[in-house]
Coordinates of C-alpha atoms in Angstrom, one line a residue:
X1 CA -41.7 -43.3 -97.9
X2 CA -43.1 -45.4 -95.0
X3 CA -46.5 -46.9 -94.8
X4 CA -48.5 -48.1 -92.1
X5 CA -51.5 -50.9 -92.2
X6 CA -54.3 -50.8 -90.3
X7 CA -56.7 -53.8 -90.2
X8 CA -60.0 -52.9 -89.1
X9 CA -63.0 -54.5 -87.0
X10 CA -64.6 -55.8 -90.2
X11 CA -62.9 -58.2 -91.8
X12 CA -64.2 -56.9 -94.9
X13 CA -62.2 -53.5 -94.3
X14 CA -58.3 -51.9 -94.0
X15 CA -56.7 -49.2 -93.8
X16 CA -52.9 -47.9 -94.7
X17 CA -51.0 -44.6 -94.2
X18 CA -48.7 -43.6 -96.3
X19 CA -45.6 -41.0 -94.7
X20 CA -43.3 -39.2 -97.1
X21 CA -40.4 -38.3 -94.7
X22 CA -39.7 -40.1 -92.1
X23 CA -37.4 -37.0 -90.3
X24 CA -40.9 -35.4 -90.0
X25 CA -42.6 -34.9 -86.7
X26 CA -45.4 -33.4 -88.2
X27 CA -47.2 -35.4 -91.2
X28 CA -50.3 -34.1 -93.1
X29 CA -52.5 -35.2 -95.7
X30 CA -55.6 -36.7 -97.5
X31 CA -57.5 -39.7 -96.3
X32 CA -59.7 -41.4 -98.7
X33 CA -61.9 -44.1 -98.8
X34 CA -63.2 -47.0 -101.7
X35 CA -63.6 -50.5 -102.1
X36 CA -60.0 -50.6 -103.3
X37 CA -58.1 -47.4 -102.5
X38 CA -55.1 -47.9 -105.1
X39 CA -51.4 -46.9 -103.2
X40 CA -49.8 -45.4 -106.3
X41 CA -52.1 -42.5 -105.9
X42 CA -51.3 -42.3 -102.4
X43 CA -48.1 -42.1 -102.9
X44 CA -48.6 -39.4 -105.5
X45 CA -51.1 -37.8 -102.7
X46 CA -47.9 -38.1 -99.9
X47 CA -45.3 -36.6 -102.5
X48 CA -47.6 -33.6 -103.4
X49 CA -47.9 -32.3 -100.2
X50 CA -44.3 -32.9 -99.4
X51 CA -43.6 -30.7 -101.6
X52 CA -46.4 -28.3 -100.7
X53 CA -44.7 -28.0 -96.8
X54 CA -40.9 -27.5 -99.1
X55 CA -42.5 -24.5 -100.7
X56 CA -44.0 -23.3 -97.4
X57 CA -40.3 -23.3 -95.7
X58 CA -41.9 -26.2 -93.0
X59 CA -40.2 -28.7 -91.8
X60 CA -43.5 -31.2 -92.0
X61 CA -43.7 -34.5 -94.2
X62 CA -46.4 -35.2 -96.4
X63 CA -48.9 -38.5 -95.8
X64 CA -51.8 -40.2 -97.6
X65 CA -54.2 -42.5 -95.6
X66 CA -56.6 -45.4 -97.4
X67 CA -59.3 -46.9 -96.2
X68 CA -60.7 -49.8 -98.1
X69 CA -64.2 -51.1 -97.9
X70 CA -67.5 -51.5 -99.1
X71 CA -69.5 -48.1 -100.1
X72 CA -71.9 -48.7 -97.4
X73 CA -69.8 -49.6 -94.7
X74 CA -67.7 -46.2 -95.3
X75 CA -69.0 -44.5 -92.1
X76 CA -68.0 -47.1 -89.4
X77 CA -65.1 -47.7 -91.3
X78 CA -64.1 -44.6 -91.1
X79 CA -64.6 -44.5 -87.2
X80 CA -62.5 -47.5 -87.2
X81 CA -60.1 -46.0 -88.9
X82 CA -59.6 -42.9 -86.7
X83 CA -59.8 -45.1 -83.6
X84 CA -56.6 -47.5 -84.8
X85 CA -54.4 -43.8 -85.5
X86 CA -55.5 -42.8 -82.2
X87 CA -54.5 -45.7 -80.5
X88 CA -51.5 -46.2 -82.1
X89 CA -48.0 -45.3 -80.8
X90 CA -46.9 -43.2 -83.8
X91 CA -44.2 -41.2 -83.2
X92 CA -45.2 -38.4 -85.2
X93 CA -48.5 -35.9 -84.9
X94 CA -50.4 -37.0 -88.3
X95 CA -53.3 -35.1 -89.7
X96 CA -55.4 -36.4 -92.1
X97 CA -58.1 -34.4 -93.8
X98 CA -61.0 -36.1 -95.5
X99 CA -61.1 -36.8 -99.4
X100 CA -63.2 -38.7 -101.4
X101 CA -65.6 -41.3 -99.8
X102 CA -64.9 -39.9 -96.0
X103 CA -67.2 -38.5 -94.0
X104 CA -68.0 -35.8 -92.2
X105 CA -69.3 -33.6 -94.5
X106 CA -66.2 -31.4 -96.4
X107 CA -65.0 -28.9 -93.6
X108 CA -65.7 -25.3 -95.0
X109 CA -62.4 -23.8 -94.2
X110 CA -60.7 -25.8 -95.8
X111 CA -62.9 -25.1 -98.9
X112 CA -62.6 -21.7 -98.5
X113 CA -58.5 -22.2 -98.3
X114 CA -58.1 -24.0 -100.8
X115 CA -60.3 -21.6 -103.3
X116 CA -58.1 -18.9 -102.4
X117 CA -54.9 -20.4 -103.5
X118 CA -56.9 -21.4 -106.6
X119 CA -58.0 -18.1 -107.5
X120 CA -54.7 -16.3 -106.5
X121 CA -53.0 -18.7 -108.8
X122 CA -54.9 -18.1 -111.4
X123 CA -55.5 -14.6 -111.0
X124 CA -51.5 -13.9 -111.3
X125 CA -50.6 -16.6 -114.1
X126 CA -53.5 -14.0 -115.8
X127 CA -51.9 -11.1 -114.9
X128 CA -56.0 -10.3 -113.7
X129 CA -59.1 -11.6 -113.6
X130 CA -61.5 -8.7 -115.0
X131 CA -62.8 -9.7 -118.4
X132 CA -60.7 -13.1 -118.4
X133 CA -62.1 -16.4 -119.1
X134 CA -61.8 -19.9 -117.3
X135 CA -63.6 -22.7 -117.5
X136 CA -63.6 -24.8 -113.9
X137 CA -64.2 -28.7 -113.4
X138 CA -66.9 -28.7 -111.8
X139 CA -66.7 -30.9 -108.7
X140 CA -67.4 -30.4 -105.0
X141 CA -67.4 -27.1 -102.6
X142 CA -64.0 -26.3 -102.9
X143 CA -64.8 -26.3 -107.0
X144 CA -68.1 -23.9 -106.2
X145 CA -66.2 -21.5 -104.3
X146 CA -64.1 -21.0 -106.8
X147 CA -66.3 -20.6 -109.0
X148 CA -68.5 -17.8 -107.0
X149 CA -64.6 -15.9 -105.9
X150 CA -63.9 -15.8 -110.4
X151 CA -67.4 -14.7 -110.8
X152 CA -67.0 -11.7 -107.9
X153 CA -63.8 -10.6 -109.9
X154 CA -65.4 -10.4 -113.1
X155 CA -64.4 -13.8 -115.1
X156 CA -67.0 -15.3 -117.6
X157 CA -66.8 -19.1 -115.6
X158 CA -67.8 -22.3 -118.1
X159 CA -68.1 -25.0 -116.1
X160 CA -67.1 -28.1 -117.3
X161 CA -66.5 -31.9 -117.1
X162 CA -63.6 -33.5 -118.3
X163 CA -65.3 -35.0 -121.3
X164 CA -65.7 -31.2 -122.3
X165 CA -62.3 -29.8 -121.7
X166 CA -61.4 -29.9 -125.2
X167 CA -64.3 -28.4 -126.8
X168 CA -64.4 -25.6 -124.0
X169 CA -62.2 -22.8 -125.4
X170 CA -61.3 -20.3 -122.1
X171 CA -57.8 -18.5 -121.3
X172 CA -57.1 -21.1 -118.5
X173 CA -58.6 -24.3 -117.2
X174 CA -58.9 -25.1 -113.4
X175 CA -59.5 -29.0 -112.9
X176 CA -57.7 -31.6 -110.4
X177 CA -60.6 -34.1 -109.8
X178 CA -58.3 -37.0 -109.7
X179 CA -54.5 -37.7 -109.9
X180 CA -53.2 -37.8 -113.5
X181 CA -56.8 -36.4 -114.7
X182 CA -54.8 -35.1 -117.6
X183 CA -53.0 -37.2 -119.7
X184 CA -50.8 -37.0 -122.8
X185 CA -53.2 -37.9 -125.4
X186 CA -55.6 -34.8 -123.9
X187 CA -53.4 -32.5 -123.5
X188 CA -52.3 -32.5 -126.8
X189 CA -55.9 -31.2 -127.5
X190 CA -56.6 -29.0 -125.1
X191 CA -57.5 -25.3 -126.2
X192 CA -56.1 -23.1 -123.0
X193 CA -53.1 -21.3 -122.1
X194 CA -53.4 -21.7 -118.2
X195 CA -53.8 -24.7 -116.1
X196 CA -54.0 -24.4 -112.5
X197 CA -54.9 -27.5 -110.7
X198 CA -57.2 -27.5 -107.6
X199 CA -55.9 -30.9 -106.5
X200 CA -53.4 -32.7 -106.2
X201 CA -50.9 -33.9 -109.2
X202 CA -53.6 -33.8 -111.9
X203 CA -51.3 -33.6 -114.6
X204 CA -48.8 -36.6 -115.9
X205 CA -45.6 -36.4 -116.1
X206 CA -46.1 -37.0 -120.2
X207 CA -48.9 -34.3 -120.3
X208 CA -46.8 -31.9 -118.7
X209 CA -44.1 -32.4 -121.4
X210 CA -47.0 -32.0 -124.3
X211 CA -48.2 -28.6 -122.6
X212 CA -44.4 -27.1 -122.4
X213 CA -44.1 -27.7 -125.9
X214 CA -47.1 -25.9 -126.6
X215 CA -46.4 -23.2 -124.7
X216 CA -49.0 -23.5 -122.1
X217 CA -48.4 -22.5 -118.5
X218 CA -49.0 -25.5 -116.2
X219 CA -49.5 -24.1 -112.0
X220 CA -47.5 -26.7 -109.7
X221 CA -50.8 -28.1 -107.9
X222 CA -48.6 -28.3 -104.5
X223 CA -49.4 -24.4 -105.0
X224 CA -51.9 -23.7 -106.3
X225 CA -53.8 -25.6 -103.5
X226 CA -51.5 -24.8 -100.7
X227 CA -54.4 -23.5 -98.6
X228 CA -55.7 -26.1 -96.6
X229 CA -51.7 -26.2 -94.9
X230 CA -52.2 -22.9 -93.5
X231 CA -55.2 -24.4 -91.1
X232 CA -52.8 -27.8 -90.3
X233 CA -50.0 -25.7 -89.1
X234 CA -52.4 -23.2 -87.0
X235 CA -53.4 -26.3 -85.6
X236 CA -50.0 -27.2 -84.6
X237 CA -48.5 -23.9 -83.8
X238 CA -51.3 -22.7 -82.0
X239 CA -54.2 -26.1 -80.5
X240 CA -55.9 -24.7 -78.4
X241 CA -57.3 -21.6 -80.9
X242 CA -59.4 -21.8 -83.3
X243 CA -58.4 -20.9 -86.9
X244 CA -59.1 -17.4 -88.1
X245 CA -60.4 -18.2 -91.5
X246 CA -60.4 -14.5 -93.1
X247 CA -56.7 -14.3 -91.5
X248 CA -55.8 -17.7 -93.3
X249 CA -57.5 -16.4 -96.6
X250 CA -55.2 -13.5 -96.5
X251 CA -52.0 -15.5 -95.8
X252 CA -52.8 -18.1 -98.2
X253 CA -53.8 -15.2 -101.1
X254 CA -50.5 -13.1 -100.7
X255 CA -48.4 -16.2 -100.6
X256 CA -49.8 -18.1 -103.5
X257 CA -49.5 -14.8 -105.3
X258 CA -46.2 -14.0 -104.1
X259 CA -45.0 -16.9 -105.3
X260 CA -46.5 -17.3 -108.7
X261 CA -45.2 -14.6 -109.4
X262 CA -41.4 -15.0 -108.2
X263 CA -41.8 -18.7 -110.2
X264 CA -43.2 -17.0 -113.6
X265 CA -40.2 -16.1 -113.9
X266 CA -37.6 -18.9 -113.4
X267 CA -36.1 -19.8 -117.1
X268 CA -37.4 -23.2 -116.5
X269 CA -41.2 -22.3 -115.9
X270 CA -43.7 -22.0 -112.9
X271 CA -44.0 -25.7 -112.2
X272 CA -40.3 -26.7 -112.7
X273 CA -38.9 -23.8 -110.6
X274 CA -41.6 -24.6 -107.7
X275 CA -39.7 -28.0 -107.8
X276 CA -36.6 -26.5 -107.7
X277 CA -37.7 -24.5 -104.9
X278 CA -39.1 -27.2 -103.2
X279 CA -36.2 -29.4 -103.5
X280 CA -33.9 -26.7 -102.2
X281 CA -35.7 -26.3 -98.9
X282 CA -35.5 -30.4 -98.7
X283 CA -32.2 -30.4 -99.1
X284 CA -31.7 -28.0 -95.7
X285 CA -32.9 -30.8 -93.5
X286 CA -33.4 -34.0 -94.9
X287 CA -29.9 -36.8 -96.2
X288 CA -31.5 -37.8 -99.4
X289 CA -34.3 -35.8 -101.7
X290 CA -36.9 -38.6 -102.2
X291 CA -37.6 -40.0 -105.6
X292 CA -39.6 -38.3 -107.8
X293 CA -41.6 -35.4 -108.4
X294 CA -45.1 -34.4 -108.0
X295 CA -46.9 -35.8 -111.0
X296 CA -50.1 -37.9 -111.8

């Protein structure tokens, strides 16, 4: 994993990039923004979507981009920010999608993508929707949409915050509002048989132990919320057309519930077969797999 440092107009304010695979030409990702953006969750952010592309058959990388500064300078850092990548003799096309603290405002397609792959995921690990019930972090547009697509399909919808997980009894919990969200300790509590993460790596590496023992299904998240990869590589197949949304929706819906569905049945589980998967694909076109897996 490479990264990249930016430093910025304001002395106040950097910026880093973080690229999974450097035999990539093709690197995408989340860019965030904070007073102190901390690089272990990039990392975790650069892995997850790694492993997204692996599972997607694409020979793309995965990247996570930082961007540290004070809460009201966020804007013109940001403009900074994309002005240093552009002028910058990378060697590799990089596209970074906003996250947390970033303007613009959240880019609807994306929303809409990654809500598909959400409710596709969760509507196979249910074998249905009709008459089920999950209880959704709530959270930002991508979090409402999926919301209003379990409502349209008949699902009784509790949302939540994480301080109510627990005491929230539903046949599957959607959440991912930060890396490692879940923990050991929580897990060990939690009252569902499903979790399917709408963003990256929510779930430890100890929490995801707890949950196998208890017999509950954990979604990889680098499926689950797949979508927004179907827009990046439109972008780079095809630049000068503008995505087809309800075309994307599709392709992201059959292939999130293609997959589940092939993965509910490896003898390992969903999440560790999607890594086996993953890893498999790596293999085909990169020396060494990197170091670990897709966790919080």
């Amino acid at each position: 994993m490479t990264l990249q440092k930016y430093p910025l107009d304001d002395d106040a304010s950097d910026a880093f990039v973080f690229v999974d695979l450097d035999e990539a030409d093709v690197a995408t990702g989340i860019v965030r923004s904070a007073k102190k953006v901390l690089q272990d969750g990039a990392r975790s952010l650069a892995r997850h979507e790694t492993y997204a592309w692996a599972l997607l058959k694409t020979k793309f990388s995965g990247a996570s981009g930082g961007i540290n500064t004070p809460p009201d300078q966020q804007g013109v850092a940001y403009e900074q920010f994309t002005r240093a990548l552009a002028a910058s003799e990378a060697n590799r096309k990089l596209i970074l999608r906003p996250g947390k603290g970033v303007p613009p405002a959240e880019d609807s397609t994306l929303n809409d993508l990654t809500a598909q792959g959400v409710v596709a995921a969760t509507r196979a690990a249910l074998g249905g929707l009709d008459g089920r019930s999950v209880a959704v972090e709530s959270g930002d547009a991508a979090a409402q949409r999926v919301s209003e697509l379990l409502t349209e399909s008949g699902v009784t919808v509790s949302t939540v915050t994480p301080a109510e997980f627990e005491s929230t009894p539903s046949q599957a919990l959607i959440c991912g509002s930060k890396v490692g969200l879940i923990d050991h300790e929580m897990a060990a509590r939690l009252p569902h048989d499903v979790i399917v993460p709408m963003g990256p790596s929510p779930v430890t590496a100890r929490a995801f132990a707890v949950l196998t023992k208890k017999n509950v299904t954990v979604i990889p998240a680098f499926l689950s919320v797949c979508g927004p990869l179907f827009a990046h590589r439109a972008q780079v197949e095809m630049p000068n057309a503008g995505p087809d949304i309800e075309t994307l929706c599709t392709q992201v819906d059959e292939f999130v519930t293609a997959r589940s569905e092939e993965l509910s049945q490896h003898p390992e589980g969903s999440y560790m077969g999607a890594c086996f998967a993953a890893e498999e694909f790596l293999a085909t076109w990169i020396e060494e797999l990197p170091f670990g897996r897709p966790f919080g």
